[in-house]
């Protein structure tokens, strides 16, 4: 009833602006959801499993047909003139799907690892003065936040120094050593 009141019909049967905006908003949310699902490795994995199952069934069926055909040729019942489906093509299709499944699982594992590391190194939110604490019971103190940032900066400096040192070693190996 409430939805119908917000979608007022104008003369001529068209919806008013609020109804059109609501429909556009729903459509935009559905597009965002489908885009997120396209990039979600777990969702892609779930989509590939039925294809993988079908490909395996097809592969086994072709293998059985080829085996029966070769057996009948060996027994002299049939000649080799009849065509059979190619086993290698169906095997390649199956392997391609297996590779896609493996990539999805690796990507999902990397996403999980990154999420765990992110939660480990930045576990809580810091309350700000502009936004009062609205039910954020797990927020950290500003002093704790500063110490965490300082440790992250220290770690970044260590990595930077290690990279500079490696670059100097590589550059030193490239120069002729007999020129002094």
Tab-separated table of C-alpha atoms in Angstrom:
chain	number	residue	atom	x	y	z
A	1	UNK	CA	0.000	0.000	0.000
A	2	UNK	CA	2.772	2.447	0.945
A	3	UNK	CA	4.749	1.620	-2.194
A	4	UNK	CA	1.728	2.253	-4.350
A	5	UNK	CA	1.245	5.689	-2.786
A	6	UNK	CA	4.843	6.681	-3.556
A	7	UNK	CA	4.470	5.606	-7.193
A	8	UNK	CA	1.725	7.972	-8.174
A	9	UNK	CA	0.317	7.521	-11.626
A	10	UNK	CA	0.213	10.605	-13.784
A	11	UNK	CA	-2.378	11.066	-16.489
A	12	UNK	CA	-1.424	8.893	-19.445
A	13	UNK	CA	-0.288	5.950	-17.297
A	14	UNK	CA	3.350	6.988	-16.633
A	15	UNK	CA	4.964	6.901	-13.213
A	16	UNK	CA	5.922	10.111	-11.424
A	17	UNK	CA	9.520	11.040	-10.613
A	18	UNK	CA	9.690	9.214	-7.236
A	19	UNK	CA	8.563	5.968	-8.886
A	20	UNK	CA	11.103	6.316	-11.686
A	21	UNK	CA	13.884	7.136	-9.230
A	22	UNK	CA	13.022	4.103	-7.134
A	23	UNK	CA	13.021	1.831	-10.186
A	24	UNK	CA	16.362	3.274	-11.340
A	25	UNK	CA	17.789	2.806	-7.854
A	26	UNK	CA	16.713	-0.847	-7.765
A	27	UNK	CA	18.168	-1.432	-11.219
A	28	UNK	CA	21.471	0.210	-10.194
A	29	UNK	CA	21.657	-1.953	-7.053
A	30	UNK	CA	21.088	-5.089	-9.146
A	31	UNK	CA	23.862	-4.048	-11.563
A	32	UNK	CA	26.266	-3.424	-8.677
A	33	UNK	CA	25.401	-6.813	-7.183
A	34	UNK	CA	26.025	-8.588	-10.493
A	35	UNK	CA	29.341	-6.720	-10.918
A	36	UNK	CA	30.404	-7.720	-7.413
A	37	UNK	CA	29.474	-11.315	-8.168
A	38	UNK	CA	31.544	-11.197	-11.372
A	39	UNK	CA	34.627	-10.320	-9.324
A	40	UNK	CA	33.849	-12.571	-6.377
A	41	UNK	CA	36.011	-15.693	-6.714
A	42	UNK	CA	33.724	-17.803	-4.535
A	43	UNK	CA	30.694	-16.923	-6.659
A	44	UNK	CA	32.623	-17.648	-9.855
A	45	UNK	CA	33.736	-20.982	-8.331
A	46	UNK	CA	30.123	-21.889	-7.601
A	47	UNK	CA	29.213	-20.992	-11.197
A	48	UNK	CA	32.033	-23.157	-12.611
A	49	UNK	CA	31.220	-26.327	-10.657
A	50	UNK	CA	28.131	-27.287	-12.726
A	51	UNK	CA	30.109	-26.606	-15.922
A	52	UNK	CA	32.955	-28.744	-14.618
A	53	UNK	CA	30.552	-31.548	-13.750
A	54	UNK	CA	28.991	-31.394	-17.210
A	55	UNK	CA	32.412	-31.339	-18.863
A	56	UNK	CA	33.508	-34.388	-16.860
A	57	UNK	CA	30.343	-36.252	-17.811
A	58	UNK	CA	30.933	-35.380	-21.466
A	59	UNK	CA	34.565	-36.470	-21.189
A	60	UNK	CA	33.611	-39.844	-19.701
A	61	UNK	CA	30.894	-40.359	-22.320
A	62	UNK	CA	33.333	-39.636	-25.173
A	63	UNK	CA	35.962	-41.889	-23.583
A	64	UNK	CA	33.436	-44.722	-23.317
A	65	UNK	CA	32.301	-44.255	-26.927
A	66	UNK	CA	35.884	-44.171	-28.175
A	67	UNK	CA	36.764	-47.258	-26.144
A	68	UNK	CA	33.748	-49.137	-27.496
A	69	UNK	CA	34.584	-47.997	-31.047
A	70	UNK	CA	38.228	-49.070	-30.750
A	71	UNK	CA	37.187	-52.402	-29.231
A	72	UNK	CA	34.841	-53.098	-32.116
A	73	UNK	CA	37.595	-52.196	-34.614
A	74	UNK	CA	40.039	-54.511	-32.803
A	75	UNK	CA	37.485	-57.336	-32.904
A	76	UNK	CA	36.908	-56.765	-36.617
A	77	UNK	CA	33.246	-55.853	-36.210
A	78	UNK	CA	33.529	-52.298	-37.581
A	79	UNK	CA	35.865	-50.474	-39.889
A	80	UNK	CA	37.682	-47.304	-38.911
A	81	UNK	CA	35.700	-45.225	-41.435
A	82	UNK	CA	33.139	-44.039	-38.897
A	83	UNK	CA	33.928	-40.806	-37.124
A	84	UNK	CA	33.978	-40.509	-33.358
A	85	UNK	CA	34.222	-37.472	-31.167
A	86	UNK	CA	37.688	-36.317	-30.324
A	87	UNK	CA	38.729	-37.221	-26.805
A	88	UNK	CA	41.580	-34.694	-26.705
A	89	UNK	CA	39.283	-31.705	-27.296
A	90	UNK	CA	36.935	-32.675	-24.491
A	91	UNK	CA	39.932	-33.343	-22.249
A	92	UNK	CA	41.298	-29.854	-23.030
A	93	UNK	CA	37.914	-28.335	-22.206
A	94	UNK	CA	37.882	-30.178	-18.882
A	95	UNK	CA	41.439	-29.073	-18.066
A	96	UNK	CA	40.599	-25.462	-18.962
A	97	UNK	CA	37.695	-25.505	-16.512
A	98	UNK	CA	39.925	-27.125	-13.867
A	99	UNK	CA	42.447	-24.315	-14.357
A	100	UNK	CA	39.703	-21.698	-13.923
A	101	UNK	CA	38.505	-23.402	-10.739
A	102	UNK	CA	42.068	-23.514	-9.425
A	103	UNK	CA	42.538	-19.793	-10.144
A	104	UNK	CA	39.277	-18.955	-8.391
A	105	UNK	CA	40.293	-20.949	-5.330
A	106	UNK	CA	43.746	-19.359	-5.229
A	107	UNK	CA	42.225	-15.892	-5.566
A	108	UNK	CA	39.711	-16.644	-2.806
A	109	UNK	CA	42.564	-17.855	-0.579
A	110	UNK	CA	44.582	-14.683	-1.291
A	111	UNK	CA	41.538	-12.514	-0.520
A	112	UNK	CA	41.013	-14.342	2.746
A	113	UNK	CA	44.699	-14.010	3.687
A	114	UNK	CA	44.650	-10.326	2.864
A	115	UNK	CA	41.491	-9.822	4.888
A	116	UNK	CA	43.012	-11.627	7.884
A	117	UNK	CA	46.213	-9.575	7.627
A	118	UNK	CA	44.197	-6.392	7.329
A	119	UNK	CA	42.176	-7.238	10.421
A	120	UNK	CA	45.383	-8.155	12.250
A	121	UNK	CA	47.234	-4.940	11.483
A	122	UNK	CA	44.300	-2.554	11.691
A	123	UNK	CA	41.722	-4.319	13.819
A	124	UNK	CA	39.607	-1.477	15.182
A	125	UNK	CA	38.246	1.849	14.145
A	126	UNK	CA	39.434	5.101	15.667
A	127	UNK	CA	36.683	7.413	16.881
A	128	UNK	CA	36.826	10.861	15.346
A	129	UNK	CA	35.798	14.173	16.810
A	130	UNK	CA	33.569	14.985	13.832
A	131	UNK	CA	31.644	11.724	14.074
A	132	UNK	CA	30.728	10.800	17.634
A	133	UNK	CA	30.952	7.185	18.634
A	134	UNK	CA	27.760	5.603	17.330
A	135	UNK	CA	27.780	2.133	18.758
A	136	UNK	CA	31.427	1.441	17.926
A	137	UNK	CA	32.354	-0.575	20.979
A	138	UNK	CA	35.503	-1.983	19.368
A	139	UNK	CA	37.211	1.329	18.628
A	140	UNK	CA	40.792	1.900	19.765
A	141	UNK	CA	42.271	4.835	21.578
A	142	UNK	CA	44.119	7.506	19.644
A	143	UNK	CA	47.388	6.675	21.422
A	144	UNK	CA	47.085	3.028	20.399
A	145	UNK	CA	46.292	4.120	16.852
A	146	UNK	CA	49.418	6.334	16.796
A	147	UNK	CA	51.629	3.499	18.007
A	148	UNK	CA	50.213	1.213	15.340
A	149	UNK	CA	50.855	3.820	12.622
A	150	UNK	CA	54.400	4.367	13.900
A	151	UNK	CA	55.102	0.632	13.710
A	152	UNK	CA	53.703	0.535	10.173
A	153	UNK	CA	55.918	3.486	9.163
A	154	UNK	CA	58.939	1.777	10.726
A	155	UNK	CA	58.179	-1.400	8.797
A	156	UNK	CA	57.799	0.560	5.547
A	157	UNK	CA	61.164	2.281	6.172
A	158	UNK	CA	62.833	-1.100	6.779
A	159	UNK	CA	61.439	-2.409	3.500
A	160	UNK	CA	62.555	0.756	1.707
A	161	UNK	CA	66.077	0.449	3.105
A	162	UNK	CA	66.276	-3.232	2.179
A	163	UNK	CA	65.210	-2.425	-1.378
A	164	UNK	CA	67.790	0.375	-1.624
A	165	UNK	CA	70.500	-1.969	-0.359
A	166	UNK	CA	69.547	-4.620	-2.929
A	167	UNK	CA	69.528	-2.011	-5.693
A	168	UNK	CA	73.022	-0.878	-4.694
A	169	UNK	CA	74.275	-4.477	-4.707
A	170	UNK	CA	72.809	-5.086	-8.140
A	171	UNK	CA	74.242	-1.813	-9.475
A	172	UNK	CA	77.647	-2.691	-7.962
A	173	UNK	CA	77.734	-6.042	-9.754
A	174	UNK	CA	77.007	-4.428	-13.113
A	175	UNK	CA	80.018	-2.084	-13.035
A	176	UNK	CA	83.460	-3.263	-14.227
A	177	UNK	CA	85.685	-3.782	-11.179
A	178	UNK	CA	89.072	-3.147	-12.861
A	179	UNK	CA	88.533	0.622	-13.308
A	180	UNK	CA	90.229	2.378	-10.382
